[in-house]
mmCIF file with all atom_site columns, C-alpha atoms in Angstrom:
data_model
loop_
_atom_site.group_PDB
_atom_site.id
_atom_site.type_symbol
_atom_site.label_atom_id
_atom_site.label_alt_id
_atom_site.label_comp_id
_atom_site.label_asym_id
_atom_site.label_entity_id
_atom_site.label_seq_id
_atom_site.pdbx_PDB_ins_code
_atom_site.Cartn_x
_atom_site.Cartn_y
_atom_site.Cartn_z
_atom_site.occupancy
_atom_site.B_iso_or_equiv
_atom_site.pdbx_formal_charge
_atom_site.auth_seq_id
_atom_site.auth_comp_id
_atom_site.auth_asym_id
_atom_site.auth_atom_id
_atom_site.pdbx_PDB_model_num
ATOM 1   C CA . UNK A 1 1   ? 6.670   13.408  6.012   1.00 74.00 ? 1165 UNK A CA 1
ATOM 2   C CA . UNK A 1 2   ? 9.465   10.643  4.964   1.00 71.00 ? 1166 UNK A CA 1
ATOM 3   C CA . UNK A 1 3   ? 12.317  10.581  6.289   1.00 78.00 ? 1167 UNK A CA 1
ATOM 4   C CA . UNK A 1 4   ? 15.306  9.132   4.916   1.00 77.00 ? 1168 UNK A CA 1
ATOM 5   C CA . UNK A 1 5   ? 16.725  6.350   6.582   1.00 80.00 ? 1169 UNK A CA 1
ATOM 6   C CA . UNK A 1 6   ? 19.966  6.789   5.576   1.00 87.00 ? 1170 UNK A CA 1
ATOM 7   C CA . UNK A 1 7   ? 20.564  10.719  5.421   1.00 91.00 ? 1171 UNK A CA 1
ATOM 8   C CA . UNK A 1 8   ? 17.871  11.311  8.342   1.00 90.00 ? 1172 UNK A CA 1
ATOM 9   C CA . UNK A 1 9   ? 16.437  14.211  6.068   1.00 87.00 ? 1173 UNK A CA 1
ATOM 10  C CA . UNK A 1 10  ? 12.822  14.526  6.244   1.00 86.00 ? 1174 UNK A CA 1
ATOM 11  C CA . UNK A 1 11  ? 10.663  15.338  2.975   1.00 77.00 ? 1175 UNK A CA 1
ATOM 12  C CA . UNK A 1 12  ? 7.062   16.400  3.139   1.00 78.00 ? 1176 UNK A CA 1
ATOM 13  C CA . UNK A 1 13  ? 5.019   14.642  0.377   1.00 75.00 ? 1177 UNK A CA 1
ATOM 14  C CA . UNK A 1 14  ? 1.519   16.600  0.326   1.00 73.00 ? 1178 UNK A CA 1
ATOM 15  C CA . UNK A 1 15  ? -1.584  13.554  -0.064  1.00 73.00 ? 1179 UNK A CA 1
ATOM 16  C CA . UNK A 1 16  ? -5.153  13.865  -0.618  1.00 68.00 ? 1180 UNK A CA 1
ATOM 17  C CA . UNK A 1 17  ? -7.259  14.528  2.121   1.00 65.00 ? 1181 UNK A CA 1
ATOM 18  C CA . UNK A 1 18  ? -6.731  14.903  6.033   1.00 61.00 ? 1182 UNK A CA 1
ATOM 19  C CA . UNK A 1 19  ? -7.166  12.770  9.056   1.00 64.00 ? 1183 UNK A CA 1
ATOM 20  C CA . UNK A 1 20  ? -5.442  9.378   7.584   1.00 64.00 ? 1184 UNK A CA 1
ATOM 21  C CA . UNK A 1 21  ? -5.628  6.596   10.268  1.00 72.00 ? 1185 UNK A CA 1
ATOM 22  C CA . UNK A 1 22  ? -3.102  3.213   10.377  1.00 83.00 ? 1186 UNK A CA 1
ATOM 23  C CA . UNK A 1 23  ? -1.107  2.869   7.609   1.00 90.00 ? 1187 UNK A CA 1
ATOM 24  C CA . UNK A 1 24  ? 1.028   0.200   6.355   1.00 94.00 ? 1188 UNK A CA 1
ATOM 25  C CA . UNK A 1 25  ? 4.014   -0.187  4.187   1.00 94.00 ? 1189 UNK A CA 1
ATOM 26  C CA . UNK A 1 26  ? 5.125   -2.985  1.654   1.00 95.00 ? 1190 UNK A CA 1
ATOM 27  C CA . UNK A 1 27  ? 8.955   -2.900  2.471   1.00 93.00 ? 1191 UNK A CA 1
ATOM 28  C CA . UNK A 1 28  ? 9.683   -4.944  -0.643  1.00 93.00 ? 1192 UNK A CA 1
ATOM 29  C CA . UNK A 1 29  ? 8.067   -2.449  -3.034  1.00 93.00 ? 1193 UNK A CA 1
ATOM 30  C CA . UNK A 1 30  ? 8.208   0.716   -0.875  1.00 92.00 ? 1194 UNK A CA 1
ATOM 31  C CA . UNK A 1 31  ? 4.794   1.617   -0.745  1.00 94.00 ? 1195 UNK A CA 1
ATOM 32  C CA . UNK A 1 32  ? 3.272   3.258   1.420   1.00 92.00 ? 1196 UNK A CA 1
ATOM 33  C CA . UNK A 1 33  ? -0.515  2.916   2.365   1.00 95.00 ? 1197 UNK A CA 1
ATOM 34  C CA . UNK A 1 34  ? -2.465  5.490   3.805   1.00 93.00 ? 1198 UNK A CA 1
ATOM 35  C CA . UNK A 1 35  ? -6.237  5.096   4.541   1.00 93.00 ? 1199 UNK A CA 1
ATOM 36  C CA . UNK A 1 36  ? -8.114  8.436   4.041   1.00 90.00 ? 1200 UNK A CA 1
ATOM 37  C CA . UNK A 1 37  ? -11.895 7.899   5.424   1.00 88.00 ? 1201 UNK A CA 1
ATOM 38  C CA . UNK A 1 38  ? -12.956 11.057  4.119   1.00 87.00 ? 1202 UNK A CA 1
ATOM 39  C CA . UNK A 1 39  ? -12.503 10.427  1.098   1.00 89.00 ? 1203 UNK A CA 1
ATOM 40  C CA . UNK A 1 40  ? -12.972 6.520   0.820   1.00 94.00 ? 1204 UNK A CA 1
ATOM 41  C CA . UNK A 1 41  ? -9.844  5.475   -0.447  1.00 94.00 ? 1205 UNK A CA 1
ATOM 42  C CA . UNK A 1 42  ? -6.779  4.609   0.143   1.00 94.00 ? 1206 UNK A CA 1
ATOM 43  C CA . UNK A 1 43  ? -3.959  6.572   -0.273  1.00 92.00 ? 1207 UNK A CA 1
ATOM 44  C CA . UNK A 1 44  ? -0.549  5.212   -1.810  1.00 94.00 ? 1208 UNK A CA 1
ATOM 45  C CA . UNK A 1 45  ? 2.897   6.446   -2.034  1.00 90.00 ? 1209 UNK A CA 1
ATOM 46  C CA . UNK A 1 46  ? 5.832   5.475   -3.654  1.00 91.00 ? 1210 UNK A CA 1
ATOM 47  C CA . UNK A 1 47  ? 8.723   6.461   -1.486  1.00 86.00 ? 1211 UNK A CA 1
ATOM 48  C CA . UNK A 1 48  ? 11.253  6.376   -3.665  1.00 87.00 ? 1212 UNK A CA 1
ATOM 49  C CA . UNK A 1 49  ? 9.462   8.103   -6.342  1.00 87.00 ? 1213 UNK A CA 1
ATOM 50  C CA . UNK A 1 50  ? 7.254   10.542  -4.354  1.00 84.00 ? 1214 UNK A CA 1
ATOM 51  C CA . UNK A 1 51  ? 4.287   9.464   -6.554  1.00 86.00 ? 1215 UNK A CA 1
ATOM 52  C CA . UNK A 1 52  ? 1.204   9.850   -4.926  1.00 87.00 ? 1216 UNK A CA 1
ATOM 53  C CA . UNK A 1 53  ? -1.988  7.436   -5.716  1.00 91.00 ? 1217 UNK A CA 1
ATOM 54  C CA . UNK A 1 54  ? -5.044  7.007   -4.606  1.00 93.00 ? 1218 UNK A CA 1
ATOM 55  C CA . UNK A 1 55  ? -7.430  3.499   -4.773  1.00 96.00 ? 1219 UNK A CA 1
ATOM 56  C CA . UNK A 1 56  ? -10.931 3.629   -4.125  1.00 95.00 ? 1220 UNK A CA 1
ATOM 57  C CA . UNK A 1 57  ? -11.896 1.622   -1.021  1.00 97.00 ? 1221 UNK A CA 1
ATOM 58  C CA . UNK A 1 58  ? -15.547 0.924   1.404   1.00 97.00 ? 1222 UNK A CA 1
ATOM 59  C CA . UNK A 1 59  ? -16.902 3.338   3.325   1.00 96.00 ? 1223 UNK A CA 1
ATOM 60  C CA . UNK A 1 60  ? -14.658 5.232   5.818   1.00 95.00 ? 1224 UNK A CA 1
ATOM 61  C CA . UNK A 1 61  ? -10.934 2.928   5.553   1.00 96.00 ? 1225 UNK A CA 1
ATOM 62  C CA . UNK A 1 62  ? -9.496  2.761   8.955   1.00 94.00 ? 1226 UNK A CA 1
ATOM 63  C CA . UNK A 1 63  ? -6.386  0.941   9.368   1.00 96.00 ? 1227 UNK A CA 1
ATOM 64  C CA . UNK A 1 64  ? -4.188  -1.212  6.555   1.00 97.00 ? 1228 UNK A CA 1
ATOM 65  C CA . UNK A 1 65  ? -1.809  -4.184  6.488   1.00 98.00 ? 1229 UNK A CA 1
ATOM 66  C CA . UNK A 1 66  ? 0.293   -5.520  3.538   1.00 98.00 ? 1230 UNK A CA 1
ATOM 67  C CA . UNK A 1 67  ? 0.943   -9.336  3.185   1.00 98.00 ? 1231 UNK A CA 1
ATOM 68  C CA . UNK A 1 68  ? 4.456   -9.118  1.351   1.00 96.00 ? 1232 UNK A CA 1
ATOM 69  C CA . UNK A 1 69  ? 4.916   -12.635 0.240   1.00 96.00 ? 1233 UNK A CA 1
ATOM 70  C CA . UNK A 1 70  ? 1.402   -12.287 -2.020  1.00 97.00 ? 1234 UNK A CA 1
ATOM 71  C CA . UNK A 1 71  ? 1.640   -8.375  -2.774  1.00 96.00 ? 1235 UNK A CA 1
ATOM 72  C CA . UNK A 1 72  ? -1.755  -8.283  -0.879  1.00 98.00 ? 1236 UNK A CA 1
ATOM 73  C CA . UNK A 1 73  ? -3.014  -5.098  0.716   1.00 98.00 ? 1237 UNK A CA 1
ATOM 74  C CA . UNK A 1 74  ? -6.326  -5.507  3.071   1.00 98.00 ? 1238 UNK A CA 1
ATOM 75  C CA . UNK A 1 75  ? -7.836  -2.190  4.014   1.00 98.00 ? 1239 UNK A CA 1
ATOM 76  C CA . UNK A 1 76  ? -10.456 -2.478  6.821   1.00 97.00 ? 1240 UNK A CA 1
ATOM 77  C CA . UNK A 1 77  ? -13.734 -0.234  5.889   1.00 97.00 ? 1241 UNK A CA 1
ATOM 78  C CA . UNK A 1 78  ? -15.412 1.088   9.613   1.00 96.00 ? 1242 UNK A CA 1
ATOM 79  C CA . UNK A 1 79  ? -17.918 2.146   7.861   1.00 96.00 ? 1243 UNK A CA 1
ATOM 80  C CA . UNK A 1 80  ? -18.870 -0.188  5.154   1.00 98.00 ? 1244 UNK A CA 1
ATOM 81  C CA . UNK A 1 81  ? -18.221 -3.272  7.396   1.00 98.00 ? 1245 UNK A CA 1
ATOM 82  C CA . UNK A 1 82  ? -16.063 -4.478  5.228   1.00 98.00 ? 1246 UNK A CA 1
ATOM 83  C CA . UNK A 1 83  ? -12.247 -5.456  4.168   1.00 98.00 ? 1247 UNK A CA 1
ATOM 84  C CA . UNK A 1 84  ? -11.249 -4.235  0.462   1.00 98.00 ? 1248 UNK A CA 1
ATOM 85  C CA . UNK A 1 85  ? -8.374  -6.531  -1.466  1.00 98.00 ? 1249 UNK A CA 1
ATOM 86  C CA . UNK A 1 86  ? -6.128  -4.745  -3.233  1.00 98.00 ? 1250 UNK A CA 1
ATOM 87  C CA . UNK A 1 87  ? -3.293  -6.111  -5.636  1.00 97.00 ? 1251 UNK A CA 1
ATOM 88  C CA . UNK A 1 88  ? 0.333   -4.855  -4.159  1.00 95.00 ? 1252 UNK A CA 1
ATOM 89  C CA . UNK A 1 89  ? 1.338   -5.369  -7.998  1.00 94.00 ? 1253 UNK A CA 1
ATOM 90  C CA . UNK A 1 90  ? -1.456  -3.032  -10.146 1.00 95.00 ? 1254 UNK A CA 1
ATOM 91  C CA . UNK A 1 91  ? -2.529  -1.273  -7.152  1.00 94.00 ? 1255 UNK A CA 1
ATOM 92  C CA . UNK A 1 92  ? -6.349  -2.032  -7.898  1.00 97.00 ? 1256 UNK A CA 1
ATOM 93  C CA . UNK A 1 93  ? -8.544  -3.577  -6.025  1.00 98.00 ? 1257 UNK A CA 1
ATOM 94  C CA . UNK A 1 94  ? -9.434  -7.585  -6.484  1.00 98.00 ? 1258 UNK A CA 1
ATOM 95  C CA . UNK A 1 95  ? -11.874 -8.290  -3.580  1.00 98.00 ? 1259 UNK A CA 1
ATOM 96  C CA . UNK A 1 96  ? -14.373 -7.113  -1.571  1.00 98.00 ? 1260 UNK A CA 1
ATOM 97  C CA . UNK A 1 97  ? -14.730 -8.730  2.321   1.00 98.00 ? 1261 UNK A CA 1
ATOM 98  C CA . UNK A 1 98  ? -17.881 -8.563  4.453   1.00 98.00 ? 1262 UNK A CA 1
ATOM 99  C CA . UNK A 1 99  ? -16.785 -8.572  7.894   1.00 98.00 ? 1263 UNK A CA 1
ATOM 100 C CA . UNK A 1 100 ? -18.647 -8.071  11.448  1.00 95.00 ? 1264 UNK A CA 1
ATOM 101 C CA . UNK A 1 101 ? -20.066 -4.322  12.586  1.00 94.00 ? 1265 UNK A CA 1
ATOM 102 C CA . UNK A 1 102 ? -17.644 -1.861  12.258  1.00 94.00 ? 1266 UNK A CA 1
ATOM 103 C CA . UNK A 1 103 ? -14.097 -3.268  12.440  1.00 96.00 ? 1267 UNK A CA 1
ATOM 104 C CA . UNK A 1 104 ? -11.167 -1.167  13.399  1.00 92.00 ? 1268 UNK A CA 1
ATOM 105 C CA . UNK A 1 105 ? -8.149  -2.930  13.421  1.00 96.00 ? 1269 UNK A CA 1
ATOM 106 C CA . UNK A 1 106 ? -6.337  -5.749  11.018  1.00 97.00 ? 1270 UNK A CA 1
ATOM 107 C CA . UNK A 1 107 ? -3.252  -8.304  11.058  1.00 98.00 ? 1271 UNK A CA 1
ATOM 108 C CA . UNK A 1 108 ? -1.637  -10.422 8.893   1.00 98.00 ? 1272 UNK A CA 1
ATOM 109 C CA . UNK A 1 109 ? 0.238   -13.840 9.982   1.00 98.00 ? 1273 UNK A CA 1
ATOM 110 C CA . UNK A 1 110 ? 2.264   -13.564 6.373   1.00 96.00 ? 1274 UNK A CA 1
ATOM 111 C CA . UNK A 1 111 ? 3.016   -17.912 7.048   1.00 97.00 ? 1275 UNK A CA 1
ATOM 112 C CA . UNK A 1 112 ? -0.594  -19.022 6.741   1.00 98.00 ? 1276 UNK A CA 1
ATOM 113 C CA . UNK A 1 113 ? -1.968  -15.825 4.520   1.00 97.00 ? 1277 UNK A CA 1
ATOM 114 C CA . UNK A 1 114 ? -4.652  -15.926 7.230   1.00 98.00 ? 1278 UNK A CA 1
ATOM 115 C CA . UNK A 1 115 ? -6.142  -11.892 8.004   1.00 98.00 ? 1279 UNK A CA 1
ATOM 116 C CA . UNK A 1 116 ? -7.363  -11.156 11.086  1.00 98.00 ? 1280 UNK A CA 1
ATOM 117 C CA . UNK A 1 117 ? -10.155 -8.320  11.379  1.00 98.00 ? 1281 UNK A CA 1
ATOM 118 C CA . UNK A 1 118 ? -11.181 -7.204  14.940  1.00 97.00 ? 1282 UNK A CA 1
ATOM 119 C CA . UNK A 1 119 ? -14.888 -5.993  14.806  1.00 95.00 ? 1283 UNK A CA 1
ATOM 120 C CA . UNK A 1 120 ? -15.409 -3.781  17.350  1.00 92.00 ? 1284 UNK A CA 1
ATOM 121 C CA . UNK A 1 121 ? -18.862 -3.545  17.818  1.00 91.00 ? 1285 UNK A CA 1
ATOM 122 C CA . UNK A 1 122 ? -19.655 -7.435  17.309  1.00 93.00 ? 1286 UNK A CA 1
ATOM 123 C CA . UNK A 1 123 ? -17.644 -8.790  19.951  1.00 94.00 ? 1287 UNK A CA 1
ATOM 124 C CA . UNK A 1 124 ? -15.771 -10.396 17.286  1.00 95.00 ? 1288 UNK A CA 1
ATOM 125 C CA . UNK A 1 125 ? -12.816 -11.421 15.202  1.00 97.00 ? 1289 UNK A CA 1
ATOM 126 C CA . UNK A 1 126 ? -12.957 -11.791 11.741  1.00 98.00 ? 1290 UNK A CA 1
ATOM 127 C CA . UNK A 1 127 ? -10.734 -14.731 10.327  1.00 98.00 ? 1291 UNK A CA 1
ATOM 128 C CA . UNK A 1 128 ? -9.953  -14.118 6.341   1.00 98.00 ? 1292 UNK A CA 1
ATOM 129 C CA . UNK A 1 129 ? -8.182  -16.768 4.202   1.00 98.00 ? 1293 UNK A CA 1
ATOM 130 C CA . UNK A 1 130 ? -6.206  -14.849 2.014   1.00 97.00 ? 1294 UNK A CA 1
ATOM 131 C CA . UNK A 1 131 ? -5.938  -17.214 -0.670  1.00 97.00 ? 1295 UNK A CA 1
ATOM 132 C CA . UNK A 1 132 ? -9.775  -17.293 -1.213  1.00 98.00 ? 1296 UNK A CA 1
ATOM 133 C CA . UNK A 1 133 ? -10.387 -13.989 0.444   1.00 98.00 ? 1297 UNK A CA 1
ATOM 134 C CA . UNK A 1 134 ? -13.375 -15.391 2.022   1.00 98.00 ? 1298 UNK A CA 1
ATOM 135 C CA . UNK A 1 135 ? -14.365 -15.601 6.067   1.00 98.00 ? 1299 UNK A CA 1
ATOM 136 C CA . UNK A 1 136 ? -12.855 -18.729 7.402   1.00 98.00 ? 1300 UNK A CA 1
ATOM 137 C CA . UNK A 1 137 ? -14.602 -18.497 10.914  1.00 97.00 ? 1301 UNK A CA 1
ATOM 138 C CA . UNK A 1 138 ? -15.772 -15.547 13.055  1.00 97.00 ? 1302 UNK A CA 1
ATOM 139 C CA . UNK A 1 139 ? -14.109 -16.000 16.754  1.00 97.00 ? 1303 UNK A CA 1
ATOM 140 C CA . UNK A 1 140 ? -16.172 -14.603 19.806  1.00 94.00 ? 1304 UNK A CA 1
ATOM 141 C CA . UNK A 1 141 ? -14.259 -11.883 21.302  1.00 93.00 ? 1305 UNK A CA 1
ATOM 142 C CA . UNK A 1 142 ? -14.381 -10.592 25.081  1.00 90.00 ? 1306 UNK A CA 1
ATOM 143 C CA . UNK A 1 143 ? -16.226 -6.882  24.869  1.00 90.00 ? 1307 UNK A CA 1
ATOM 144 C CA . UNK A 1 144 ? -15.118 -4.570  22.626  1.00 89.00 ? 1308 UNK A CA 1
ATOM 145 C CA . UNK A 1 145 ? -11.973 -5.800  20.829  1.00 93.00 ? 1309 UNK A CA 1
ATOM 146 C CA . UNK A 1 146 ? -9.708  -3.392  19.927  1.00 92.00 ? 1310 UNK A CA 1
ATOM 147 C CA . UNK A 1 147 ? -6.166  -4.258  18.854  1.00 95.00 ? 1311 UNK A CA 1
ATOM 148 C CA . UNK A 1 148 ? -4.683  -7.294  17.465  1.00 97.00 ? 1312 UNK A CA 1
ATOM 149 C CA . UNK A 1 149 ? -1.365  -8.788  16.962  1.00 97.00 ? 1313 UNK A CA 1
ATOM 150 C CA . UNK A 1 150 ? -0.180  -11.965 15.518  1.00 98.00 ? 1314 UNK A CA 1
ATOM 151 C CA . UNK A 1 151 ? 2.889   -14.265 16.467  1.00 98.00 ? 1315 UNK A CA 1
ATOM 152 C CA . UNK A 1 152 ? 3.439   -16.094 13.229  1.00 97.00 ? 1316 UNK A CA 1
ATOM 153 C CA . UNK A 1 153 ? 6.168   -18.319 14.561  1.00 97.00 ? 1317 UNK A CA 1
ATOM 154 C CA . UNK A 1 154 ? 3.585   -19.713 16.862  1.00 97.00 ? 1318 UNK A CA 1
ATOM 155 C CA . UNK A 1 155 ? 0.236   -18.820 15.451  1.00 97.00 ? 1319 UNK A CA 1
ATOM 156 C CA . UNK A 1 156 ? -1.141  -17.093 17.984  1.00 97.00 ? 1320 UNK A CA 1
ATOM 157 C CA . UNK A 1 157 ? -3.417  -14.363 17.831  1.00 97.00 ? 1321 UNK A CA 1
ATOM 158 C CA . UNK A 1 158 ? -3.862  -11.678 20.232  1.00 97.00 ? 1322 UNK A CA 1
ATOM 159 C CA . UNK A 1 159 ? -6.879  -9.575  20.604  1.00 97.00 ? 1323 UNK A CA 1
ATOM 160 C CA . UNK A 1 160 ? -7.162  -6.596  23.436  1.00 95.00 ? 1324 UNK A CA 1
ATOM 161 C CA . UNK A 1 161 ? -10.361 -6.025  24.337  1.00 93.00 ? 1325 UNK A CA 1
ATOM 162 C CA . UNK A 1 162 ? -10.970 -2.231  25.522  1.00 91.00 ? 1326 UNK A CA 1
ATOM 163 C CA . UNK A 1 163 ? -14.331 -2.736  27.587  1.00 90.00 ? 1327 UNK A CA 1
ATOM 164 C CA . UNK A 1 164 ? -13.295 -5.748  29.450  1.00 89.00 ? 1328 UNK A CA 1
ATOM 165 C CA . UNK A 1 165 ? -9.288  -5.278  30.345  1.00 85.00 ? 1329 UNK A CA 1
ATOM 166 C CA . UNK A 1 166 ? -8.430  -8.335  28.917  1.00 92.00 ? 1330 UNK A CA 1
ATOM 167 C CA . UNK A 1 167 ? -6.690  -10.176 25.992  1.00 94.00 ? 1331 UNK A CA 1
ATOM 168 C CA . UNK A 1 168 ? -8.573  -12.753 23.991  1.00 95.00 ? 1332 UNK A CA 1
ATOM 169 C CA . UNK A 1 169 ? -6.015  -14.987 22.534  1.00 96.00 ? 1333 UNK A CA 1
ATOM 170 C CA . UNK A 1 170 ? -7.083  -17.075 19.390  1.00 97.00 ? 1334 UNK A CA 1
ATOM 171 C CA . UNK A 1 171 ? -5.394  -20.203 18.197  1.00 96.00 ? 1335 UNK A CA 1
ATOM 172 C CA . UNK A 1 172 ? -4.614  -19.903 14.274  1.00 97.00 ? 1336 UNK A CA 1
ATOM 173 C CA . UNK A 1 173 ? -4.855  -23.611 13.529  1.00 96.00 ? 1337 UNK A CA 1
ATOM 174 C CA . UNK A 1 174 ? -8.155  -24.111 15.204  1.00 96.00 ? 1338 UNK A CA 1
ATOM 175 C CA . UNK A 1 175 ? -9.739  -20.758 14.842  1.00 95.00 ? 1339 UNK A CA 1
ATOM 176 C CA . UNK A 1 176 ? -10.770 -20.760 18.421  1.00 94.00 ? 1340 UNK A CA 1
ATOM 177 C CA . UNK A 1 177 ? -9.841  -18.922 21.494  1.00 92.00 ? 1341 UNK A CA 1
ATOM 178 C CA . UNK A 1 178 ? -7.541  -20.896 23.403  1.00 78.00 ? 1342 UNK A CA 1
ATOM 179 C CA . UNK A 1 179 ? -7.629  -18.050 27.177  1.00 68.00 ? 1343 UNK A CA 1
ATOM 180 C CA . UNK A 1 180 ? -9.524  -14.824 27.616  1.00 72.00 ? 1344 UNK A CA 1
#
C-alpha cells in the first residue's frame, strides 16, 4: 500500500511474490525497493507511476538501502552471502559483493559511499567501498550482530548485537571498533 503524502489516500499496488523483508526508497527518484527472497529479486516500484519491476538479485534478498548521491542500490543476499549492486539509473545490476555468512542487515553513510553489511552468523561487519564495490575491511563484531545504523555527521557506526546485549560501535575512518 502507498499512501499519499499529501491527500493521505492509500493505494494498493499488487507486487510479485509474498513475504518482502526491509525495503528502501530513493526519495530523489521515488523508487521504491522491495526485496522478495522467494523469488530472488528485488522488487521495484515507481510511486508515482505505479510501475512495478522486478531485478534479479543472490539468493534469498533480505533487507535494501539506496545511496542517493550515486543512484546506488545494495541489496543484502542471506542466502547467497552476498551484496548485489544495482544502478538507481537503469535499474540493473552492476556488481556482485561477497560478504561474511549470512548477513541480514545494511547501511549506508551517503558522505564517504562506505556500506556497511552486518553478518550475522560471522560475528562480523562487512565494510564496502562503494566506489570500487569491493570489501574495505571486515570488523569483528560482539555475538550475533543484528542491526546497524550510521551517524554520517560523525562517522560512527553502530552495530547491536542480539546474543550479547550490547552495541559494537565502529569508527568509519579507521575501520575499527572504537567500544563494545
Amino acid at each position: 500500500t502507498v499512501v499519499d503524502g499529501v491527500t493521505n489516500e492509500p493505494a494498493r499496488i499488487e507486487v510479485p511474490g509474498f513475504h518482502q523483508w526491509d525495503s528502501a526508497f530513493n526519495e530523489t527518484n521515488g523508487f521504491l525497493y522491495l526485496p522478495t527472497p522467494n523469488n530472488n529479486a528485488i522488487t521495484v516500484i515507481d510511486t508515482r507511476t505505479r510501475v512495478v519491476s522486478t531485478v534479479g538479485t543472490g539468493s534469498v534478498p533480505m533487507a535494501a538501502a539506496v545511496n542517493e548521491v550515486t543512484n546506488r542500490v545494495y541489496v543484502v543476499n542471506y542466502g547467497s552471502s552476498d551484496v548485489t549492486v544495482i544502478d538507481g539509473a537503469s535499474n540493473r545490476p552492476i556488481a556482485t559483493v561477497k560478504v561474511g555468512l549470512w548477513p541480514q542487515q545494511i547501511a549506508i553513510n551517503q558522505k564517504t559511499h562506505m556500506i556497511y553489511v552486518v553478518n550475522t552468523h560471522a560475528n562480523g561487519v562487512s565494510v564496502i567501498d562503494g566506489r570500487t564495490n569491493a570489501v574495505a575491511a571486515t570488523v569483528p563484531a560482539d555475538k550475533g550482530p543484528w542491526a546497524v545504523a550510521v551517524n554520517p555527521a560523525t562517522n560512527m557506526i553502530y552495530v547491536a548485537n542480539r546474543l550479547s546485549d550490547k552495541v559494537t560501535v565502529i569508527d568509519g575512518r579507521t575501520h575499527r571498533a572504537v567500544q563494545r
